[in-house]
Amino acid sequence: MEITAFKAFLIALVYYLGNSSWLFGVGYYTLYRPLVAGLIVGIILGDPVQGTIIGATINLMYVGFISAGGALPGDPALAGTLGTALAISSGLEPEAALALAVPLGLLGTLIWFGRMTLNSFFVHWVDKRAEEGDARGVSLLNMIPAQVFLFIISFIPVFLAVLYGPQAVESAIAFLGENVLSALMVVGGMMPALGIAMNLRAIFKGDNRAYFFLGFFLSIYLKLDVIGIAIFGAIAAFIHMTFKKDILESESNV
């Protein structure tokens, strides 16, 4: 599949908006996730079903994803956006797309650390304007320089990769042959297990394990679907947090 410059522009824009603050943080919870990014990329490329399947497959690897203290183990947005685009354009199966998305996610950490490093310099500019009492300067410096730099290091590389990457991927597939591609699909098929294992590791800490087994038995014995279990889980979480808050308040008053 040949990707036009306009489609490459839209896909790169999806990745940029997923990392930027222009959408008031909504992009982080939507476009930053491979499932959503895969769907949108699929719509742009005219195959939303395959885009969703590939995005969901990549998303499994990031089920237990967490970024703490500025550390980023991988970039799910780049893996989902660019990985889905290259997979659809090259005709890859979801498993092979997942194997392709892994190094892309690791490559995205370079963008993240480069962004965080340079943004630290912008903070000093803001401090200087704050000392001068320049409120407008503080506001502009908090938005414009960081977003311009983010656009340069995120939009432009993804635009070029989407525009010229499919040919490179197709050439690499032809060079490696079916055996190597099959091996990549096997490796890719194991990646979701890693994401699920990371999620289970978090679940089995503290009191969370009881809710895991509760959801399991609701599915097995009451035959509830995922939506029903999710609604039940949300109610249980609300009750749990309410009682926990009351207990903490009572202990603090003792």
Coordinates of N, CA and C in Angstrom, one line a residue:
M1 N 0.8 -1.2 0.0 CA 0.0 0.0 0.0 C 0.9 1.3 0.0
E2 N 0.6 2.2 -0.9 CA 1.3 3.4 -1.0 C 0.6 4.5 -0.1
I3 N 1.4 5.1 0.8 CA 0.8 6.1 1.7 C 1.2 7.5 1.1
T4 N 0.1 8.3 0.9 CA 0.3 9.6 0.4 C 0.9 10.5 1.5
A5 N 1.4 11.7 1.1 CA 2.0 12.7 2.0 C 0.9 13.2 3.0
F6 N -0.4 13.3 2.5 CA -1.4 13.8 3.3 C -1.8 12.8 4.4
K7 N -1.8 11.5 4.1 CA -2.1 10.5 5.1 C -0.9 10.4 6.1
A8 N 0.3 10.5 5.6 CA 1.4 10.5 6.5 C 1.4 11.7 7.4
F9 N 0.9 12.9 6.9 CA 0.7 14.1 7.7 C -0.3 13.8 8.9
L10 N -1.4 13.2 8.5 CA -2.4 12.9 9.5 C -1.9 11.9 10.6
I11 N -1.2 10.9 10.2 CA -0.7 9.9 11.1 C 0.3 10.5 12.0
A12 N 1.2 11.3 11.5 CA 2.2 12.0 12.3 C 1.5 13.0 13.3
L13 N 0.4 13.6 12.8 CA -0.3 14.5 13.7 C -1.0 13.8 14.9
V14 N -1.4 12.5 14.6 CA -2.0 11.7 15.7 C -0.9 11.5 16.8
Y15 N 0.3 11.1 16.3 CA 1.4 10.9 17.3 C 1.7 12.2 18.1
Y16 N 1.8 13.3 17.4 CA 2.1 14.5 18.0 C 1.1 14.9 19.1
L17 N -0.2 14.8 18.7 CA -1.3 15.2 19.6 C -1.4 14.3 20.8
G18 N -1.0 13.0 20.6 CA -1.0 12.1 21.7 C 0.1 12.4 22.8
N19 N 1.1 13.2 22.4 CA 2.1 13.6 23.3 C 2.0 15.0 23.8
S20 N 1.2 15.8 23.1 CA 1.2 17.2 23.4 C 0.1 17.5 24.4
S21 N 0.0 18.7 24.9 CA -1.0 19.2 25.8 C -2.1 20.0 25.2
W22 N -2.1 20.1 23.9 CA -3.2 20.9 23.2 C -4.6 20.4 23.5
L23 N -4.7 19.1 23.7 CA -6.0 18.5 23.9 C -6.3 18.4 25.4
F24 N -5.6 19.2 26.2 CA -5.9 19.3 27.7 C -5.7 18.0 28.4
G25 N -4.8 17.2 27.9 CA -4.5 15.9 28.6 C -5.3 14.7 28.0
V26 N -6.3 15.0 27.2 CA -7.2 13.9 26.7 C -6.4 13.0 25.8
G27 N -5.4 13.6 25.0 CA -4.6 12.9 24.1 C -3.8 11.8 24.7
Y28 N -3.4 12.0 26.0 CA -2.6 11.0 26.7 C -3.4 9.8 27.0
Y29 N -4.7 10.0 27.3 CA -5.6 8.8 27.6 C -6.3 8.2 26.4
T30 N -6.1 8.8 25.2 CA -6.7 8.3 24.0 C -5.7 8.0 22.9
L31 N -5.2 9.0 22.3 CA -4.3 8.9 21.2 C -2.9 8.2 21.6
Y32 N -2.6 8.4 22.8 CA -1.3 7.8 23.3 C -1.4 6.3 23.5
R33 N -2.6 5.7 23.5 CA -2.8 4.3 23.6 C -2.9 3.6 22.3
P34 N -2.1 2.5 22.1 CA -2.1 1.8 20.8 C -3.4 1.4 20.3
L35 N -4.3 1.0 21.1 CA -5.7 0.6 20.7 C -6.4 1.8 19.9
V36 N -6.4 2.9 20.6 CA -7.0 4.1 19.9 C -6.3 4.6 18.7
A37 N -4.9 4.7 18.9 CA -4.1 5.1 17.8 C -4.2 4.2 16.6
G38 N -4.3 2.9 16.9 CA -4.4 1.9 15.8 C -5.7 2.1 15.0
L39 N -6.8 2.4 15.8 CA -8.1 2.6 15.1 C -8.1 3.8 14.2
I40 N -7.5 4.9 14.7 CA -7.5 6.1 14.0 C -6.5 6.0 12.7
V41 N -5.4 5.3 12.9 CA -4.5 5.1 11.8 C -5.2 4.2 10.8
G42 N -5.9 3.2 11.2 CA -6.7 2.4 10.3 C -7.7 3.1 9.5
I43 N -8.4 4.1 10.2 CA -9.4 4.9 9.5 C -8.7 5.7 8.4
I44 N -7.5 6.3 8.8 CA -6.8 7.1 7.8 C -6.3 6.3 6.6
L45 N -5.9 5.1 6.8 CA -5.4 4.2 5.8 C -6.5 3.4 5.1
G46 N -7.8 3.6 5.5 CA -8.9 2.9 4.9 C -9.2 1.5 5.4
D47 N -8.6 1.1 6.5 CA -8.8 -0.2 7.0 C -8.9 -0.2 8.5
P48 N -10.0 0.4 9.0 CA -10.2 0.6 10.5 C -10.2 -0.7 11.3
V49 N -10.7 -1.8 10.7 CA -10.8 -3.1 11.4 C -9.4 -3.6 11.6
Q50 N -8.6 -3.7 10.6 CA -7.2 -4.2 10.7 C -6.4 -3.3 11.6
G51 N -6.7 -2.0 11.5 CA -6.0 -1.0 12.4 C -6.3 -1.3 13.9
T52 N -7.6 -1.6 14.2 CA -8.0 -1.8 15.5 C -7.4 -3.1 16.0
I53 N -7.4 -4.2 15.2 CA -6.8 -5.5 15.5 C -5.3 -5.3 15.9
I54 N -4.6 -4.6 15.0 CA -3.1 -4.4 15.2 C -2.9 -3.6 16.4
G55 N -3.7 -2.5 16.6 CA -3.5 -1.6 17.7 C -3.8 -2.3 19.0
A56 N -4.9 -3.2 19.0 CA -5.2 -3.9 20.2 C -4.1 -4.9 20.6
T57 N -3.5 -5.6 19.6 CA -2.5 -6.5 19.8 C -1.2 -5.9 20.4
I58 N -0.9 -4.7 19.9 CA 0.2 -3.9 20.4 C -0.1 -3.5 21.8
N59 N -1.3 -3.1 22.1 CA -1.7 -2.6 23.4 C -1.6 -3.6 24.5
L60 N -1.7 -4.9 24.1 CA -1.6 -5.9 25.1 C -0.2 -5.9 25.8
M61 N 0.8 -5.5 25.0 CA 2.1 -5.5 25.5 C 2.3 -4.4 26.6
Y62 N 1.4 -3.3 26.5 CA 1.5 -2.2 27.3 C 0.4 -2.2 28.4
V63 N -0.2 -3.3 28.6 CA -1.3 -3.3 29.6 C -0.8 -2.9 31.0
G64 N 0.4 -3.3 31.4 CA 1.0 -3.0 32.6 C 1.9 -1.7 32.6
F65 N 1.7 -0.9 31.5 CA 2.6 0.2 31.3 C 2.4 1.3 32.4
I66 N 3.5 1.8 32.9 CA 3.5 2.9 33.9 C 4.7 3.7 33.7
S67 N 4.6 5.0 33.7 CA 5.7 5.9 33.7 C 5.9 6.6 35.0
A68 N 6.9 6.3 35.8 CA 7.0 6.9 37.1 C 8.4 7.6 37.2
G69 N 8.3 8.8 37.8 CA 9.5 9.6 38.0 C 10.3 10.0 36.8
G70 N 9.5 10.1 35.7 CA 10.2 10.5 34.4 C 10.8 9.4 33.6
A71 N 10.7 8.2 34.2 CA 11.3 7.0 33.5 C 10.2 6.4 32.5
L72 N 10.6 6.1 31.3 CA 9.7 5.6 30.3 C 10.3 4.3 29.8
P73 N 9.7 3.2 30.1 CA 10.2 1.9 29.6 C 10.0 1.7 28.1
G74 N 9.0 2.4 27.6 CA 8.7 2.2 26.1 C 7.7 3.3 25.8
D75 N 7.6 3.5 24.5 CA 6.7 4.6 24.0 C 5.5 3.9 23.3
P76 N 4.4 3.7 24.0 CA 3.2 3.0 23.4 C 2.6 3.8 22.3
A77 N 2.7 5.1 22.3 CA 2.2 5.9 21.2 C 2.9 5.7 19.9
L78 N 4.2 5.7 20.0 CA 5.0 5.5 18.7 C 4.8 4.0 18.2
A79 N 4.8 3.1 19.2 CA 4.6 1.7 18.8 C 3.2 1.5 18.1
G80 N 2.2 2.2 18.7 CA 0.8 2.0 18.2 C 0.6 2.7 16.9
T81 N 1.1 4.0 16.8 CA 0.9 4.8 15.6 C 1.7 4.3 14.5
L82 N 3.0 4.4 14.6 CA 3.9 4.0 13.5 C 3.9 2.5 13.2
G83 N 3.8 1.7 14.3 CA 3.7 0.3 14.1 C 2.5 -0.2 13.3
T84 N 1.4 0.4 13.6 CA 0.1 0.1 12.9 C 0.2 0.6 11.4
A85 N 0.8 1.8 11.2 CA 0.9 2.3 9.9 C 1.8 1.4 9.0
L86 N 2.9 1.1 9.5 CA 3.9 0.3 8.8 C 3.3 -1.1 8.5
A87 N 2.6 -1.7 9.5 CA 2.1 -3.0 9.4 C 1.0 -3.1 8.3
I88 N 0.1 -2.1 8.4 CA -1.0 -2.1 7.4 C -0.5 -1.9 6.0
S89 N 0.4 -0.9 5.8 CA 1.0 -0.6 4.5 C 1.8 -1.7 4.0
S90 N 2.4 -2.6 4.8 CA 3.3 -3.7 4.4 C 2.6 -5.0 4.4
G91 N 1.3 -5.0 4.8 CA 0.5 -6.2 4.8 C 1.0 -7.3 5.9
L92 N 1.5 -6.8 7.0 CA 1.9 -7.7 8.1 C 0.8 -8.2 8.9
E93 N 0.9 -9.4 9.4 CA -0.1 -9.9 10.4 C 0.1 -9.2 11.7
P94 N -0.9 -9.2 12.6 CA -0.8 -8.5 13.9 C 0.4 -9.0 14.7
E95 N 0.7 -10.3 14.7 CA 1.9 -10.9 15.5 C 3.2 -10.3 15.0
A96 N 3.3 -10.2 13.6 CA 4.5 -9.7 13.1 C 4.6 -8.2 13.3
A97 N 3.4 -7.5 13.3 CA 3.4 -6.1 13.6 C 3.9 -5.8 15.1
L98 N 3.5 -6.7 16.0 CA 3.9 -6.6 17.3 C 5.4 -6.7 17.5
A99 N 6.0 -7.6 16.8 CA 7.5 -7.7 16.8 C 8.1 -6.5 16.2
L100 N 7.5 -5.8 15.3 CA 8.0 -4.6 14.7 C 7.8 -3.4 15.7
A101 N 6.7 -3.5 16.4 CA 6.4 -2.4 17.3 C 7.3 -2.3 18.6
V102 N 7.9 -3.4 18.9 CA 8.8 -3.4 20.1 C 9.9 -2.5 20.0
P103 N 10.8 -2.6 18.9 CA 11.9 -1.7 18.8 C 11.4 -0.2 18.6
L104 N 10.2 -0.1 17.9 CA 9.7 1.3 17.8 C 9.4 1.9 19.1
G105 N 8.8 1.1 20.0 CA 8.5 1.6 21.3 C 9.8 2.0 22.1
L106 N 10.8 1.2 21.9 CA 12.1 1.6 22.6 C 12.7 2.8 22.0
L107 N 12.6 2.9 20.7 CA 13.1 4.1 20.0 C 12.4 5.4 20.4
G108 N 11.1 5.2 20.8 CA 10.4 6.4 21.2 C 10.9 6.9 22.5
T109 N 11.6 6.1 23.3 CA 12.1 6.6 24.6 C 13.2 7.7 24.3
L110 N 13.8 7.6 23.2 CA 14.8 8.6 22.8 C 14.1 10.0 22.7
I111 N 13.0 9.9 22.0 CA 12.2 11.2 21.8 C 11.8 11.7 23.2
W112 N 11.3 10.8 24.1 CA 10.9 11.2 25.4 C 12.0 11.9 26.2
F113 N 13.1 11.2 26.3 CA 14.2 11.8 27.1 C 14.8 13.0 26.5
G114 N 14.8 13.1 25.1 CA 15.3 14.3 24.5 C 14.3 15.5 24.8
R115 N 13.0 15.2 24.8 CA 12.1 16.2 25.1 C 12.2 16.7 26.6
M116 N 12.3 15.7 27.5 CA 12.4 16.1 28.9 C 13.7 16.9 29.2
T117 N 14.8 16.5 28.5 CA 16.1 17.2 28.7 C 16.0 18.6 28.3
L118 N 15.5 18.9 27.1 CA 15.5 20.3 26.6 C 14.4 21.1 27.3
N119 N 13.4 20.4 27.7 CA 12.3 21.2 28.4 C 12.8 21.8 29.8
S120 N 13.8 21.1 30.3 CA 14.4 21.6 31.6 C 15.0 23.0 31.4
F121 N 15.5 23.2 30.2 CA 16.1 24.6 29.9 C 15.0 25.6 29.8
F122 N 13.9 25.2 29.3 CA 12.8 26.2 29.2 C 12.3 26.7 30.5
V123 N 12.4 25.8 31.5 CA 12.0 26.1 32.9 C 12.8 27.4 33.4
H124 N 14.1 27.4 33.1 CA 14.9 28.6 33.5 C 14.4 29.9 32.9
W125 N 14.0 29.7 31.6 CA 13.5 30.9 30.9 C 12.2 31.4 31.6
V126 N 11.4 30.5 32.0 CA 10.1 30.8 32.7 C 10.4 31.5 34.0
D127 N 11.4 30.9 34.8 CA 11.8 31.5 36.1 C 12.2 32.9 35.9
K128 N 13.0 33.2 34.9 CA 13.4 34.6 34.6 C 12.3 35.5 34.4
R129 N 11.3 35.1 33.6 CA 10.1 35.9 33.3 C 9.3 36.1 34.6
A130 N 9.2 35.1 35.4 CA 8.5 35.2 36.6 C 9.1 36.2 37.6
E131 N 10.4 36.2 37.6 CA 11.1 37.2 38.5 C 10.9 38.6 38.0
E132 N 10.7 38.7 36.7 CA 10.4 40.1 36.2 C 9.0 40.5 36.2
G133 N 8.1 39.5 36.7 CA 6.7 39.8 36.8 C 6.0 39.8 35.5
D134 N 6.6 39.1 34.5 CA 6.0 39.0 33.1 C 5.1 37.8 33.0
A135 N 3.8 38.0 33.4 CA 2.9 36.9 33.4 C 2.6 36.4 32.0
R136 N 2.5 37.3 31.0 CA 2.3 36.8 29.7 C 3.5 36.0 29.1
G137 N 4.7 36.5 29.5 CA 5.9 35.7 29.0 C 5.9 34.4 29.7
V138 N 5.5 34.3 30.9 CA 5.5 33.0 31.6 C 4.5 32.0 30.9
S139 N 3.4 32.6 30.5 CA 2.3 31.7 29.9 C 2.8 31.3 28.5
L140 N 3.4 32.2 27.7 CA 3.9 31.8 26.4 C 5.0 30.8 26.4
L141 N 6.0 31.0 27.3 CA 7.1 30.2 27.4 C 6.7 28.8 27.9
N142 N 5.6 28.7 28.7 CA 5.2 27.4 29.1 C 4.6 26.6 28.0
M143 N 4.2 27.2 26.9 CA 3.5 26.5 25.8 C 4.3 26.5 24.5
I144 N 4.7 27.6 24.0 CA 5.3 27.7 22.7 C 6.6 26.9 22.5
P145 N 7.7 27.2 23.2 CA 8.9 26.6 22.9 C 8.9 25.0 23.1
A146 N 8.2 24.6 24.1 CA 8.1 23.1 24.4 C 7.3 22.4 23.3
Q147 N 6.2 23.1 22.8 CA 5.4 22.5 21.8 C 6.1 22.5 20.4
V148 N 6.8 23.6 20.1 CA 7.6 23.6 18.9 C 8.6 22.6 18.8
F149 N 9.3 22.4 20.0 CA 10.4 21.4 20.0 C 9.8 20.0 19.9
L150 N 8.6 19.8 20.6 CA 7.9 18.5 20.5 C 7.5 18.2 19.1
F151 N 7.0 19.2 18.4 CA 6.6 19.0 17.0 C 7.8 18.6 16.1
I152 N 8.9 19.2 16.4 CA 10.1 18.9 15.6 C 10.6 17.4 15.8
I153 N 10.6 17.0 17.0 CA 11.2 15.7 17.3 C 10.2 14.6 17.3
S154 N 8.9 14.9 17.1 CA 7.9 13.8 17.1 C 7.2 13.8 15.7
F155 N 6.6 14.9 15.3 CA 5.9 14.9 14.0 C 6.8 14.6 12.8
I156 N 7.9 15.3 12.7 CA 8.7 15.2 11.5 C 9.3 13.8 11.3
P157 N 9.9 13.2 12.4 CA 10.4 11.8 12.2 C 9.3 10.8 11.8
V158 N 8.1 10.9 12.5 CA 7.0 10.0 12.2 C 6.5 10.2 10.7
F159 N 6.4 11.5 10.3 CA 5.9 11.8 9.0 C 6.9 11.2 7.9
L160 N 8.2 11.3 8.1 CA 9.1 10.7 7.2 C 9.1 9.2 7.2
A161 N 9.0 8.6 8.5 CA 8.9 7.2 8.6 C 7.7 6.6 7.9
V162 N 6.6 7.2 8.1 CA 5.3 6.7 7.5 C 5.4 6.9 6.0
L163 N 6.0 7.9 5.5 CA 6.0 8.2 4.1 C 7.0 7.3 3.3
Y164 N 8.1 7.1 4.0 CA 9.2 6.3 3.3 C 9.4 4.9 3.9
G165 N 8.9 4.7 5.1 CA 9.1 3.5 5.8 C 8.6 2.2 5.2
P166 N 7.4 2.2 4.7 CA 6.8 1.0 4.1 C 7.7 0.3 3.1
Q167 N 8.3 1.1 2.2 CA 9.2 0.5 1.2 C 10.4 -0.2 1.9
A168 N 10.9 0.4 2.9 CA 12.0 -0.2 3.7 C 11.6 -1.5 4.3
V169 N 10.4 -1.5 4.9 CA 9.9 -2.7 5.6 C 9.7 -3.8 4.6
E170 N 9.0 -3.5 3.5 CA 8.8 -4.5 2.5 C 10.1 -5.1 1.9
S171 N 11.1 -4.2 1.7 CA 12.4 -4.7 1.3 C 13.1 -5.6 2.3
A172 N 12.9 -5.2 3.6 CA 13.5 -6.0 4.6 C 12.8 -7.4 4.7
I173 N 11.5 -7.4 4.6 CA 10.7 -8.7 4.6 C 11.2 -9.6 3.5
A174 N 11.3 -9.0 2.3 CA 11.7 -9.8 1.1 C 13.1 -10.3 1.3
F175 N 14.0 -9.5 1.9 CA 15.4 -9.9 2.2 C 15.5 -11.0 3.2
L176 N 14.7 -10.9 4.3 CA 14.8 -11.9 5.4 C 14.1 -13.2 5.1
G177 N 13.1 -13.2 4.3 CA 12.4 -14.4 3.9 C 11.3 -14.8 4.9
E178 N 10.6 -15.9 4.5 CA 9.4 -16.3 5.3 C 9.8 -16.9 6.6
N179 N 11.0 -17.6 6.7 CA 11.4 -18.2 8.0 C 11.6 -17.2 9.1
V180 N 12.3 -16.2 8.7 CA 12.6 -15.1 9.7 C 11.3 -14.4 10.1
L181 N 10.5 -14.2 9.1 CA 9.2 -13.5 9.4 C 8.3 -14.4 10.3
S182 N 8.3 -15.7 10.1 CA 7.6 -16.6 11.0 C 8.1 -16.6 12.4
A183 N 9.5 -16.5 12.5 CA 10.1 -16.4 13.8 C 9.7 -15.1 14.5
L184 N 9.6 -14.0 13.8 CA 9.2 -12.7 14.3 C 7.7 -12.8 14.8
M185 N 6.9 -13.5 14.1 CA 5.5 -13.7 14.5 C 5.4 -14.5 15.7
V186 N 6.2 -15.5 15.9 CA 6.2 -16.3 17.1 C 6.6 -15.5 18.3
V187 N 7.7 -14.7 18.1 CA 8.2 -13.8 19.2 C 7.1 -12.8 19.5
G188 N 6.5 -12.2 18.5 CA 5.5 -11.2 18.7 C 4.3 -11.8 19.4
G189 N 4.0 -13.0 19.1 CA 2.8 -13.7 19.8 C 3.0 -13.8 21.3
M190 N 4.3 -13.9 21.7 CA 4.6 -14.0 23.2 C 4.6 -12.7 23.9
M191 N 4.7 -11.6 23.2 CA 4.8 -10.3 23.8 C 3.6 -9.9 24.6
P192 N 2.4 -10.2 24.2 CA 1.2 -9.8 25.0 C 1.3 -10.5 26.4
A193 N 1.9 -11.7 26.5 CA 2.0 -12.3 27.8 C 2.8 -11.5 28.7
L194 N 3.8 -10.8 28.2 CA 4.6 -10.0 29.0 C 3.8 -8.8 29.6
G195 N 3.0 -8.2 28.8 CA 2.2 -7.1 29.3 C 1.1 -7.6 30.3
I196 N 0.5 -8.7 30.0 CA -0.4 -9.3 31.0 C 0.2 -9.7 32.3
A197 N 1.5 -10.2 32.2 CA 2.2 -10.6 33.4 C 2.5 -9.4 34.3
M198 N 2.9 -8.3 33.6 CA 3.2 -7.0 34.3 C 1.9 -6.5 35.0
N199 N 0.8 -6.6 34.3 CA -0.5 -6.2 34.9 C -0.9 -7.1 36.1
L200 N -0.7 -8.4 36.0 CA -1.0 -9.3 37.1 C -0.1 -9.0 38.3
R201 N 1.2 -8.7 38.0 CA 2.1 -8.4 39.1 C 1.6 -7.2 40.0
A202 N 1.0 -6.2 39.3 CA 0.4 -5.1 40.0 C -0.9 -5.5 40.7
I203 N -1.7 -6.3 40.1 CA -3.0 -6.8 40.7 C -2.7 -7.5 42.0
F204 N -1.7 -8.4 42.0 CA -1.5 -9.3 43.1 C -0.7 -8.6 44.2
K205 N -0.8 -7.3 44.4 CA -0.3 -6.6 45.5 C -1.4 -6.0 46.3
G206 N -1.2 -6.2 47.6 CA -2.2 -5.6 48.6 C -3.5 -6.4 48.5
D207 N -4.6 -5.6 48.5 CA -6.0 -6.1 48.5 C -6.5 -6.4 47.1
N208 N -5.7 -6.1 46.1 CA -6.3 -6.2 44.7 C -6.6 -7.6 44.3
R209 N -5.8 -8.6 44.8 CA -6.0 -9.9 44.3 C -7.4 -10.5 44.5
A210 N -8.1 -10.0 45.5 CA -9.5 -10.5 45.8 C -10.4 -10.1 44.6
Y211 N -10.2 -8.9 44.1 CA -11.0 -8.4 43.0 C -10.7 -9.2 41.7
F212 N -9.5 -9.6 41.6 CA -9.1 -10.4 40.4 C -9.9 -11.7 40.4
F213 N -9.9 -12.4 41.5 CA -10.6 -13.6 41.5 C -12.1 -13.4 41.5
L214 N -12.6 -12.3 42.0 CA -14.0 -12.0 42.0 C -14.5 -11.8 40.5
G215 N -13.7 -11.1 39.7 CA -14.0 -10.9 38.3 C -13.9 -12.2 37.6
F216 N -13.0 -13.1 37.9 CA -12.8 -14.4 37.3 C -14.1 -15.3 37.5
F217 N -14.5 -15.3 38.8 CA -15.7 -16.2 39.1 C -17.0 -15.6 38.5
L218 N -17.1 -14.2 38.4 CA -18.2 -13.6 37.8 C -18.3 -14.0 36.3
S219 N -17.2 -14.1 35.7 CA -17.2 -14.5 34.3 C -17.5 -16.0 34.1
I220 N -16.9 -16.9 35.0 CA -17.0 -18.3 34.8 C -18.4 -18.8 35.2
Y221 N -18.9 -18.4 36.4 CA -20.1 -18.9 37.0 C -21.4 -18.2 36.7
L222 N -21.3 -16.8 36.6 CA -22.4 -16.0 36.3 C -22.5 -15.6 34.8
K223 N -21.5 -16.0 34.0 CA -21.4 -15.8 32.6 C -21.6 -14.3 32.2
L224 N -21.1 -13.4 33.0 CA -21.1 -12.0 32.7 C -20.1 -11.7 31.6
D225 N -20.5 -10.7 30.7 CA -19.5 -10.3 29.7 C -18.6 -9.3 30.3
V226 N -17.7 -8.8 29.5 CA -16.6 -7.9 29.9 C -17.2 -6.6 30.4
I227 N -18.2 -6.1 29.7 CA -18.9 -4.8 30.1 C -19.5 -4.9 31.5
G228 N -20.2 -6.0 31.7 CA -20.9 -6.3 33.0 C -19.9 -6.4 34.1
I229 N -18.8 -7.1 33.9 CA -17.8 -7.2 34.9 C -17.1 -5.8 35.2
A230 N -16.9 -5.0 34.1 CA -16.3 -3.7 34.3 C -17.2 -2.8 35.1
I231 N -18.5 -2.9 34.9 CA -19.5 -2.0 35.7 C -19.5 -2.5 37.1
F232 N -19.5 -3.8 37.3 CA -19.5 -4.4 38.7 C -18.2 -4.0 39.4
G233 N -17.1 -4.0 38.6 CA -15.8 -3.7 39.2 C -15.7 -2.2 39.6
A234 N -16.3 -1.3 38.8 CA -16.3 0.1 39.1 C -17.1 0.4 40.4
I235 N -18.2 -0.3 40.5 CA -19.0 -0.2 41.8 C -18.3 -0.7 43.0
A236 N -17.6 -1.8 42.8 CA -16.9 -2.4 43.9 C -15.7 -1.5 44.3
A237 N -15.0 -0.9 43.3 CA -13.9 0.0 43.6 C -14.4 1.2 44.3
F238 N -15.6 1.7 43.9 CA -16.1 2.9 44.6 C -16.4 2.6 46.1
I239 N -17.0 1.4 46.3 CA -17.3 1.0 47.7 C -16.0 0.8 48.5
H240 N -15.1 0.2 47.9 CA -13.8 0.0 48.5 C -13.1 1.3 48.9
M241 N -13.0 2.2 48.0 CA -12.4 3.5 48.3 C -13.2 4.3 49.3
T242 N -14.5 4.2 49.3 CA -15.3 4.9 50.3 C -15.0 4.4 51.7
F243 N -15.0 3.1 51.9 CA -14.7 2.5 53.2 C -13.3 2.7 53.6
K244 N -12.4 2.7 52.7 CA -11.0 2.9 53.0 C -10.8 4.3 53.5
K245 N -11.4 5.3 52.8 CA -11.3 6.7 53.2 C -11.9 6.9 54.6
D246 N -13.0 6.3 54.9 CA -13.6 6.4 56.2 C -12.7 5.8 57.3
I247 N -12.1 4.7 57.0 CA -11.1 4.1 57.9 C -9.9 4.9 58.2
L248 N -9.4 5.5 57.1 CA -8.2 6.4 57.3 C -8.6 7.6 58.1
E249 N -9.8 8.2 57.9 CA -10.2 9.4 58.6 C -10.4 9.1 60.1
S250 N -11.0 7.9 60.3 CA -11.2 7.5 61.7 C -9.9 7.3 62.5
E251 N -8.9 6.7 61.8 CA -7.6 6.4 62.4 C -6.9 7.8 62.7
S252 N -7.0 8.7 61.8 CA -6.4 10.0 61.9 C -7.0 10.8 63.1
N253 N -8.2 10.5 63.4 CA -8.9 11.3 64.5 C -8.6 10.7 65.9
V254 N -8.0 9.5 65.9 CA -7.8 8.8 67.1 C -6.6 9.5 67.8

